[in-house]
Short mmCIF file of C-alpha atoms in Angstrom, two decimals:
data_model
loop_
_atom_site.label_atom_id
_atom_site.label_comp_id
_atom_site.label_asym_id
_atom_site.label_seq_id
_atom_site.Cartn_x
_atom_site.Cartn_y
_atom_site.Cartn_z
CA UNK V 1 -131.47 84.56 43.57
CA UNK V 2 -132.44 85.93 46.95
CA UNK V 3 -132.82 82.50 48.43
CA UNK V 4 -129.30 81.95 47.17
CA UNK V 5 -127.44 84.99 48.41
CA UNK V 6 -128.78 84.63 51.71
CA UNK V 7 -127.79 80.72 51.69
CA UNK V 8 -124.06 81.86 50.69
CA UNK V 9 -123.83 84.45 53.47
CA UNK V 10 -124.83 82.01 55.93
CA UNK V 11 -122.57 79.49 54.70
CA UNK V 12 -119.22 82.35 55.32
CA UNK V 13 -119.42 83.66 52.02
CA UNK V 14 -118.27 87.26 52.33
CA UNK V 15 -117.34 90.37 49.19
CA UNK V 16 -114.61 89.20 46.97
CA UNK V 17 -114.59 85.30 48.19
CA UNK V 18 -114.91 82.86 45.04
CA UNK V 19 -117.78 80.80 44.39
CA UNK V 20 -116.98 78.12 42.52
CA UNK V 21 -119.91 75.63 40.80
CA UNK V 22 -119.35 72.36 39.05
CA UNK V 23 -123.09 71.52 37.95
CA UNK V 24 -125.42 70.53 35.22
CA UNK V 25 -126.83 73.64 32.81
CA UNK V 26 -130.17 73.98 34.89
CA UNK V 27 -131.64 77.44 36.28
CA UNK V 28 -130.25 77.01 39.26
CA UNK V 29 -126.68 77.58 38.24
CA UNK V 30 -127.57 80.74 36.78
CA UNK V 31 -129.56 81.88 39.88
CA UNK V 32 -126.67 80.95 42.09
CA UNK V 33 -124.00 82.79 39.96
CA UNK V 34 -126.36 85.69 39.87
CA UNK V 35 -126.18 85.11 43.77
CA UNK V 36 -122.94 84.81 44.45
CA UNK V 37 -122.47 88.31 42.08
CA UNK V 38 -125.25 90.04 44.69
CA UNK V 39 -123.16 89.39 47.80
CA UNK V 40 -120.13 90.47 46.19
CA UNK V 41 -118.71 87.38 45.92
CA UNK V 42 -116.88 86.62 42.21
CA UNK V 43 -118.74 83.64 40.58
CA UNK V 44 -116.30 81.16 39.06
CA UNK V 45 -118.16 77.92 37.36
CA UNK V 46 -115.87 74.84 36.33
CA UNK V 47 -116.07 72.33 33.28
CA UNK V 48 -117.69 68.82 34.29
CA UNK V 49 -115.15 67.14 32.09
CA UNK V 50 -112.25 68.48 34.14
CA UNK V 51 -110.30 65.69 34.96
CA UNK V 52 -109.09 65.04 38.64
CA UNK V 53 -105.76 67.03 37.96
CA UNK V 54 -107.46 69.87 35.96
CA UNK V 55 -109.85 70.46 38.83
CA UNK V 56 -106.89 70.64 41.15
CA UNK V 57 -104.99 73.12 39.56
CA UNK V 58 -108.38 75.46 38.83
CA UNK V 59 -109.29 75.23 42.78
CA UNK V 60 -105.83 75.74 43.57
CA UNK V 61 -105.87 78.95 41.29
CA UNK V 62 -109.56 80.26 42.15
CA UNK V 63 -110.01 78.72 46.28
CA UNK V 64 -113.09 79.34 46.46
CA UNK V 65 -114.46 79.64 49.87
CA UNK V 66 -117.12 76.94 48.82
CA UNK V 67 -118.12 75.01 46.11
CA UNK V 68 -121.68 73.85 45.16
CA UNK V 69 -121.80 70.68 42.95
CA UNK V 70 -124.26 68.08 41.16
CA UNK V 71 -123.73 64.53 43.39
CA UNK V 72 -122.42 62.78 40.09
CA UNK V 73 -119.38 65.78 40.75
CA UNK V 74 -119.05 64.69 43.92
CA UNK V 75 -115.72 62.43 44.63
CA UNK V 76 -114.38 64.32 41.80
CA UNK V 77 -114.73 67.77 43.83
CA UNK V 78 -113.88 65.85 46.98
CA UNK V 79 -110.52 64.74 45.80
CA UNK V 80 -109.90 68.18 44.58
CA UNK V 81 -110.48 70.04 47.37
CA UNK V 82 -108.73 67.85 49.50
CA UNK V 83 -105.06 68.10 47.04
CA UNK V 84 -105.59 71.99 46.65
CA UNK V 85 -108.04 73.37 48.85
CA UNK V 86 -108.93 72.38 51.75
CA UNK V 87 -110.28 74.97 53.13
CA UNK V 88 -113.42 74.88 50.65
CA UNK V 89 -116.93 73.88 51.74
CA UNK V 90 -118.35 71.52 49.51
CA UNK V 91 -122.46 71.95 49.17
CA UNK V 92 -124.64 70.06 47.30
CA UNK V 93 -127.56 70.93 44.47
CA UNK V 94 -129.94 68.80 45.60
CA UNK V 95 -129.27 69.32 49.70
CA UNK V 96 -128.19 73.03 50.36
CA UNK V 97 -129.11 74.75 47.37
CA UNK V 98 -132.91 72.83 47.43
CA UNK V 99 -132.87 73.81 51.12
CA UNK V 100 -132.38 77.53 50.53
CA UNK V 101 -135.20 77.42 47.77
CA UNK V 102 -137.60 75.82 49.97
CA UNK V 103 -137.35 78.86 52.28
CA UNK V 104 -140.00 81.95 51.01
CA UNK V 105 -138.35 84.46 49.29
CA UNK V 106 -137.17 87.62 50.71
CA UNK V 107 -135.70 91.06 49.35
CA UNK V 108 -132.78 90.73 47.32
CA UNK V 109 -129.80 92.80 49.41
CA UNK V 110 -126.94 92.85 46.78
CA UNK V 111 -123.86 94.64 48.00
CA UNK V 112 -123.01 97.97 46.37
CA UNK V 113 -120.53 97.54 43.82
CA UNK V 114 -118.86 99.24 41.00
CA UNK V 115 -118.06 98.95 37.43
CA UNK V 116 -114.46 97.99 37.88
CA UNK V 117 -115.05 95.51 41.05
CA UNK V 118 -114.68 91.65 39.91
CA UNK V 119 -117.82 89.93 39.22
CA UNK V 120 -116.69 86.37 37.68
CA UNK V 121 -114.27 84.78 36.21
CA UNK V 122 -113.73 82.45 33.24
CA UNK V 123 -111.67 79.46 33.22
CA UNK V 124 -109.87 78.83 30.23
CA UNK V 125 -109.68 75.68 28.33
CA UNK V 126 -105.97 75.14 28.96
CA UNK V 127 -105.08 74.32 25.26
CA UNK V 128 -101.52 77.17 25.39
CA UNK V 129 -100.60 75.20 28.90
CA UNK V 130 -102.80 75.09 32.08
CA UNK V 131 -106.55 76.67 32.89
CA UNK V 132 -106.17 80.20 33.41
CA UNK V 133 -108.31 82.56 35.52
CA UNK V 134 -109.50 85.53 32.91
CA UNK V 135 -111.36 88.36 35.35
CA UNK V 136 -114.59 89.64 34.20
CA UNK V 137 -116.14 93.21 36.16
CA UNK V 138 -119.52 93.95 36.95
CA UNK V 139 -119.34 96.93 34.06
CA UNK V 140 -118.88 93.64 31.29
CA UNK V 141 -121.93 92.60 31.77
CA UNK V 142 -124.06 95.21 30.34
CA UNK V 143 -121.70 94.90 27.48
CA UNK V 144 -123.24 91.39 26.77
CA UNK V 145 -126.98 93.17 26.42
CA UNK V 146 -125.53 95.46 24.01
CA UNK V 147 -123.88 93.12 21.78
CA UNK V 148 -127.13 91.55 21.44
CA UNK V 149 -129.60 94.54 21.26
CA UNK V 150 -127.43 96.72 19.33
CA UNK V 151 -125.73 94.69 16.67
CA UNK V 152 -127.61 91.64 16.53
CA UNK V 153 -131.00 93.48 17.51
CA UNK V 154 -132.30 91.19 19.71
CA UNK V 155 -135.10 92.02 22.02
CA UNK V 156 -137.16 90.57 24.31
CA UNK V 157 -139.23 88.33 22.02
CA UNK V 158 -135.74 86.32 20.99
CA UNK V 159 -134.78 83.17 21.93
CA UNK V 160 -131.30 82.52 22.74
CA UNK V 161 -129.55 79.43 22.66
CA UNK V 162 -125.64 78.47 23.24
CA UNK V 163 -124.71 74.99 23.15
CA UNK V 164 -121.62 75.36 25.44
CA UNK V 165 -121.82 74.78 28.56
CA UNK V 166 -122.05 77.30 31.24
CA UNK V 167 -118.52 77.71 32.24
CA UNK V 168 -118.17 79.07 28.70
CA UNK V 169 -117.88 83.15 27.92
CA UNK V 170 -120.31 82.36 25.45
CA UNK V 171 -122.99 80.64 27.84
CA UNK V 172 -122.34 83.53 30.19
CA UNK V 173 -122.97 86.25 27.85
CA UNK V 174 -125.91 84.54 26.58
CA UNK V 175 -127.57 84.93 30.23
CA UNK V 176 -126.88 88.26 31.09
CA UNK V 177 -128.14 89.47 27.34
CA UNK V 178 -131.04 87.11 27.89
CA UNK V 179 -131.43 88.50 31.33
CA UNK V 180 -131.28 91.92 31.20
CA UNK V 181 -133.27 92.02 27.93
CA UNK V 182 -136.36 89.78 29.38
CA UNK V 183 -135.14 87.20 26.48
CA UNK V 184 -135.49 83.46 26.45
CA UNK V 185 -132.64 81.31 27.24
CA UNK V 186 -132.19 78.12 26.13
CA UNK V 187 -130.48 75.42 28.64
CA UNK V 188 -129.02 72.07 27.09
CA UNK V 189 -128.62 70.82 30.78
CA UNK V 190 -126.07 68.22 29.86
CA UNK V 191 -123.40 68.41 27.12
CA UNK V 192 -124.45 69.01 23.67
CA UNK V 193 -124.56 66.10 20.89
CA UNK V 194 -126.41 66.29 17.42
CA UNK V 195 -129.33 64.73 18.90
CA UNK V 196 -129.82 67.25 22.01
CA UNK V 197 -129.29 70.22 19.68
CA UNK V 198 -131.38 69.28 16.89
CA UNK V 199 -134.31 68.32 19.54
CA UNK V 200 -134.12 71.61 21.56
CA UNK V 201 -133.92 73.45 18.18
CA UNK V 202 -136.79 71.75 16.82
CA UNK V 203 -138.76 72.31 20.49
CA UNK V 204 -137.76 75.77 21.19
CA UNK V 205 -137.57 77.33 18.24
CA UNK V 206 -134.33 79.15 19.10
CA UNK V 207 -133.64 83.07 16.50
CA UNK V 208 -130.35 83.25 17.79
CA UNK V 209 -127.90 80.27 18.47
CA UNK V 210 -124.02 80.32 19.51
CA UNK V 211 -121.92 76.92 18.92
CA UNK V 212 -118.12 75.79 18.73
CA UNK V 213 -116.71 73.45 15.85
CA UNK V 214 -116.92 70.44 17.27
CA UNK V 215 -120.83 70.72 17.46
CA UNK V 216 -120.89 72.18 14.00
CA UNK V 217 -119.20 69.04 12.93
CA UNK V 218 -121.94 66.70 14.37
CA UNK V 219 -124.43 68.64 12.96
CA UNK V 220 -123.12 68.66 9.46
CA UNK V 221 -122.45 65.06 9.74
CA UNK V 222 -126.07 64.28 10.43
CA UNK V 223 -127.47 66.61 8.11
CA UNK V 224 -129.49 68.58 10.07
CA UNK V 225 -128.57 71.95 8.67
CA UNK V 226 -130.98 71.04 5.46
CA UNK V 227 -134.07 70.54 8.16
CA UNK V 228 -136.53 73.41 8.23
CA UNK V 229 -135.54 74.94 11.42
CA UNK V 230 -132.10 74.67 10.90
CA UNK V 231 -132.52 76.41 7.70
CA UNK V 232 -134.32 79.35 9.37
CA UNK V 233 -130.87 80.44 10.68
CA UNK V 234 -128.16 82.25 9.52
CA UNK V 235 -125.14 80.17 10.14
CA UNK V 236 -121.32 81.26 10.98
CA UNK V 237 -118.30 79.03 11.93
CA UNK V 238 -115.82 80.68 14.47
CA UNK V 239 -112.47 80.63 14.84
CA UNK V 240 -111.21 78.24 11.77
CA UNK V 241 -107.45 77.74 12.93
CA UNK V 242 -106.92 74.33 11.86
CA UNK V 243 -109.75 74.20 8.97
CA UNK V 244 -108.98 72.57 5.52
CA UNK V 245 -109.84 73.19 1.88
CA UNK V 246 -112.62 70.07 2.45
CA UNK V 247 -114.05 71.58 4.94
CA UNK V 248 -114.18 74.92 3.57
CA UNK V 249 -116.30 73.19 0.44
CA UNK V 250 -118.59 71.83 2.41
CA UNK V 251 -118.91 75.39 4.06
CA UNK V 252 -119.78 76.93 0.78
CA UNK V 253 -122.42 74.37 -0.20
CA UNK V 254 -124.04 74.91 3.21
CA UNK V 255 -123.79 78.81 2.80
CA UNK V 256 -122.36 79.16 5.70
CA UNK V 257 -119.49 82.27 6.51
CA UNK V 258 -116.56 82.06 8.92
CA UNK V 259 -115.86 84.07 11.79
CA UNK V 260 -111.66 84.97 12.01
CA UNK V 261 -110.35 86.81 14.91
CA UNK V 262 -106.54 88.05 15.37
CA UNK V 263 -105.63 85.77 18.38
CA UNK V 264 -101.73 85.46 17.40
CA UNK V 265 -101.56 89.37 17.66
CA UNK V 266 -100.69 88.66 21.15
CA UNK V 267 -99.95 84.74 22.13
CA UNK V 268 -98.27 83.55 18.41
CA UNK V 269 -95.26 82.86 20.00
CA UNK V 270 -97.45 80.72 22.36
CA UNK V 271 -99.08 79.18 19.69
CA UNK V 272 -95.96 78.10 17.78
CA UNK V 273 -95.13 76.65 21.18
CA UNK V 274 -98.10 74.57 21.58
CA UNK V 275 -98.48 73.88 17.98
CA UNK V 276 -95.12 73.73 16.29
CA UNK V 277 -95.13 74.74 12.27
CA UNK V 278 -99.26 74.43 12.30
CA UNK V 279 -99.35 77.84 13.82
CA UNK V 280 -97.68 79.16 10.69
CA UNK V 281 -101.66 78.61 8.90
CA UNK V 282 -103.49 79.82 12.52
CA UNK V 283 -105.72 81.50 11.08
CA UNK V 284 -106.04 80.27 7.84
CA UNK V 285 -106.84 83.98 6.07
CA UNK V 286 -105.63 83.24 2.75
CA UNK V 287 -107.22 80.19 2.46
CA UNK V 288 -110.79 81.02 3.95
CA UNK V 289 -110.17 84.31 1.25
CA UNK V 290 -109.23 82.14 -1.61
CA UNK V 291 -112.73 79.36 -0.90
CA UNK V 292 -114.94 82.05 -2.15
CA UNK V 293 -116.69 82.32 1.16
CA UNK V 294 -118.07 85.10 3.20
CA UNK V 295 -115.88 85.95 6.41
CA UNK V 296 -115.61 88.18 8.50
CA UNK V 297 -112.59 89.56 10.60
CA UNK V 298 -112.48 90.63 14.61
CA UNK V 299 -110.25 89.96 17.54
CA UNK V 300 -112.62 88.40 19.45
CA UNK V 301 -113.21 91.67 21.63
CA UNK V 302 -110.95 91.52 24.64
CA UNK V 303 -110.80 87.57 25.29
CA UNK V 304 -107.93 87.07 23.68
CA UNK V 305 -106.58 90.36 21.89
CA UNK V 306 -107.05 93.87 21.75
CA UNK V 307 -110.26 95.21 20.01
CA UNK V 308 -108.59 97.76 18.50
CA UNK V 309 -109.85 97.57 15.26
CA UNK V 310 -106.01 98.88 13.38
CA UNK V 311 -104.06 96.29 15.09
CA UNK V 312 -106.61 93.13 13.84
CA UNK V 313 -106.27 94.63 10.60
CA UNK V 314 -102.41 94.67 10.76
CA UNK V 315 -102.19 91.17 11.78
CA UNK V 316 -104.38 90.06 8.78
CA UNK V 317 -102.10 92.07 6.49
CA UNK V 318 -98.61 91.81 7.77
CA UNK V 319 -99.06 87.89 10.10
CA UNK V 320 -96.79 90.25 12.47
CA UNK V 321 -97.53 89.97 16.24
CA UNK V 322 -97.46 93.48 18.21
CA UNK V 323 -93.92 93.66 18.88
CA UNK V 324 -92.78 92.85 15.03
CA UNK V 325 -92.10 88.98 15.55
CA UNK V 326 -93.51 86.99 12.17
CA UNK V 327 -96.09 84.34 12.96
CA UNK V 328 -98.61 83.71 10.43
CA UNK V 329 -98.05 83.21 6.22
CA UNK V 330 -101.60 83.36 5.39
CA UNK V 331 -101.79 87.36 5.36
CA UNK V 332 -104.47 88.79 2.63
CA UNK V 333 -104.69 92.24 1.13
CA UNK V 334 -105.21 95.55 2.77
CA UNK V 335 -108.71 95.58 0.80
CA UNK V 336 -109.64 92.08 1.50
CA UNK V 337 -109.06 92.96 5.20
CA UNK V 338 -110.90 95.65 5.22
CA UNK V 339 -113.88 94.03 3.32
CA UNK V 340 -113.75 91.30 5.61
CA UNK V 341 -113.73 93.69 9.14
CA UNK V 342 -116.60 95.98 7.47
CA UNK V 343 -119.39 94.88 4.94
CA UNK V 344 -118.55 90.83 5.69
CA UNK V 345 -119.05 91.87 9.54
CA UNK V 346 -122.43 93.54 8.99
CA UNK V 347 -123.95 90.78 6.93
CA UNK V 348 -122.61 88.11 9.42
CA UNK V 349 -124.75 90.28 12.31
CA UNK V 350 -127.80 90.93 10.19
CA UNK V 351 -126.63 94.71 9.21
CA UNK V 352 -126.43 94.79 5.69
CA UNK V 353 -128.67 96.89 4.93
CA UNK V 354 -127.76 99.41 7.60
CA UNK V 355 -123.90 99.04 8.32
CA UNK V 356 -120.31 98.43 6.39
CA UNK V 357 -120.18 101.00 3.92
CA UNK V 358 -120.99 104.39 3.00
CA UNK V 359 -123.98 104.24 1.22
CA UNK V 360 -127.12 106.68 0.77
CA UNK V 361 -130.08 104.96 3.75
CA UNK V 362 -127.25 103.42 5.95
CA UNK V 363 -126.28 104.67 9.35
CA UNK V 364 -123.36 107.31 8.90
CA UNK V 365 -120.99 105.41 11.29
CA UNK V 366 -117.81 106.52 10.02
CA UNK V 367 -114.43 107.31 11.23
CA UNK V 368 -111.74 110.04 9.44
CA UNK V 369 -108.34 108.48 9.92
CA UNK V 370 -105.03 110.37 11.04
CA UNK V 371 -103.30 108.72 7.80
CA UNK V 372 -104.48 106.50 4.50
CA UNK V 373 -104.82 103.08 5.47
CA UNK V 374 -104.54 101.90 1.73
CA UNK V 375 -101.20 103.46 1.12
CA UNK V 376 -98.91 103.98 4.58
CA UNK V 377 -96.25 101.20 4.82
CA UNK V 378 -97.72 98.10 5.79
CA UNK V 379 -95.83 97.60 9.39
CA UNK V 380 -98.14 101.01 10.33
CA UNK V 381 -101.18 99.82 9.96
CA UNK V 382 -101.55 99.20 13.44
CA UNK V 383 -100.75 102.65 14.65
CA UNK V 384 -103.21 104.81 12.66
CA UNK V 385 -105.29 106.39 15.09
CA UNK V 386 -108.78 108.23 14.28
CA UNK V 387 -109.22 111.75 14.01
CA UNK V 388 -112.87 112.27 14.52
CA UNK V 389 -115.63 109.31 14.76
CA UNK V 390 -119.36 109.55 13.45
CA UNK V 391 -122.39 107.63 14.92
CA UNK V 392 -125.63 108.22 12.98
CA UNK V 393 -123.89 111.77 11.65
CA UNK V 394 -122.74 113.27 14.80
CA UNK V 395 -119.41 113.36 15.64
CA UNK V 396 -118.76 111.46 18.91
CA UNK V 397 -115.27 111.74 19.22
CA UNK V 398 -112.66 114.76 17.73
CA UNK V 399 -108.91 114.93 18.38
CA UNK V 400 -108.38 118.28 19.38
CA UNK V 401 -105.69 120.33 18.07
CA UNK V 402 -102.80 119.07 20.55
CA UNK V 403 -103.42 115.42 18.94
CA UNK V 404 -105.40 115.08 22.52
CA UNK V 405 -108.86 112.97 22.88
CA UNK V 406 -112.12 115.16 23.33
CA UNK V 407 -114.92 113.22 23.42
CA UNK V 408 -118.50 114.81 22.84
#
């Protein structure tokens, strides 16, 4: 990483320039974006299956003051730069980057920054219009550790293991939690297909693994999920917009349990854009209630909605995006919402026996509420607030007497 950050500097690279990378999964694009985050500099890595006019439109939205790329990127990066930013640098993996790591080591000098400066950004995938830059600060990334040691209780004798590639949030959170925990993390250095996965998962050994659909799907078609170390872990499908009744069968047999967040809360008016009446079933609560199937409901913390916990529950309940407007007809019951956001959550993370209800041995983590969520009309779900907040038996947080926040 030192090598790195010294190699950007020289190259121009000054506090709150872009980095971008378009490059194979190998350590060195994890050194370099921890680089690039140590001279202040906001790491921005790109898809390898961008094609020539995606890559255009992401350089011409991040212009990065260079950008460091595997030779098969090359002309691909070439023609970008040249149609949208020109004034890039292009370097190469295996001709700047190998001569920085041939130099010896010296002390790491990362520029002071704080929680609330930029640190990287994530390209979306594009799929409500065109790639969008989505900011990321230097005070998210201990978040990422604390998803993993605190809910999942990871530590450092796991193994982690996301098959997306890097540019991915999930990739990304996967090295910091790996990194600041002393983890393992696993690198599939070129796209992941059944084979690859299966292979690494049989070699490393991975306790904790983070996939998308797609990859699911080639799994479960070469039935790799009945193998021994496939069986050794506890599996979850995310997202579900566009699954069917078939699918959710095959789910079932497998044991699997689904993963729904409340994306529409805030872009279901895109979605009916982009996906005309199918955004009616996006997501598919009633149906993924009705298969019989474990599932648990989030918003996907702040990726694509709020995290407050009231308005996810509201959308699940009512299909009603935050200003009122009607987008989903697959709403379930207050209880099974509240099932599903609660006890279904815990046993998705391993926290059965410690989280999701209020039980003699499990943590008191509980919240008093400034109004019944069983029985206020249905369209106020989403602005009950709470009153006082209990971690372990203390109180944490108490609304003081002018309806003000006091923390403790």
């Amino acid at each position: 990483v030192a090598q790195f950050a010294e190699g950007l500097r020289a190259s121009g690279v000054k506090p709150g320039d872009r980095v971008g990378m378009l490059m194979l999964d190998t350590p060195d694009i994890v050194a370099l974006h921890q680089a690039a985050m140590a001279t202040g500099a906001i790491a921005v890595a790109m898809s390898s299956r961008a094609t020539q006019d995606e890559l255009k439109h992401i350089l011409a939205v991040v212009h990065p003051a260079v950008i460091v790329v595997d030779r098969e990127f090359a002309e691909l990066a070439s023609g970008g730069i040249a149609a949208a930013s020109p004034e890039t640098k292009l370097l190469y993996r295996d001709h700047e980057l190998a001569e920085w790591k041939a130099k010896p080591a010296g002390v790491l000098k990362p520029v002071v920054r704080q929680p609330d400066d930029p640190a990287f950004w994530v390209m979306t995938s594009g799929t409500t219009g065109v790639p969008k830059a989505v900011e990321h600060r230097h005070g998210n990334v201990g978040i990422c550790a604390d998803y993993y040691e605190h809910v999942l209780t990871c530590t450092k004798n796991d193994r982690l293991f996301a098959t997306s590639r890097f540019h991915f949030a999930y990739a990304i959170g996967n090295m910091f939690a790996a990194l600041r925990m002393g983890a393992g993390n696993i690198l599939l250095e070129h796209w992941a297909t059944a084979e690859s996965v299966a292979a690494t998962v049989e070699r490393f050994k991975p306790t904790v693994l983070l996939s998308v659909p797609a990859v699911y799907h080639r799994l479960l078609d070469a039935r790799l999920p009945g193998t021994a170390p496939f069986k050794a872990l506890r599996w979850s499908f995310s997202h579900l917009d566009q699954i069917d009744e078939a699918q959710l069968d095959r789910m079932k047999k497998l044991g699997m349990s689904a993963l729904i967040h409340s994306r529409p809360l805030i872009q279901g008016a895109l979605m009916h854009k982009a996906h005309g009446d199918k955004a009616w079933d996006m997501p598919p609560f009633r149906r993924v209630q009705d298969s019989g199937i474990r599932w648990g409901l989030g918003s996907d913390a702040t990726a694509v909605t709020t995290s407050n916990p009231f308005y996810t529950l509201s959308f699940a309940v009512t299909g009603k995006m935050i200003g009122g407007r009607k987008v989903n007809r697959q709403s379930v019951t207050r209880e099974e919402a509240l099932i599903a956001h609660t006890r279904s959550n815990a046993a998705i993370v391993f926290q059965e026996s410690n989280l999701g209800s209020i039980q003699n041995g499990k943590y008191a983590d509980l919240l008093v509420l400034d109004r019944d969520y069983l029985t206020v009309p249905a369209d106020q779900i989403k602005d009950i607030k709470p009153v006082i907040t209990m971690v372990g038996g203390k109180v944490a947080y108490e609304a003081n007497a002018a309806g003000q926040r006091a923390t403790r």
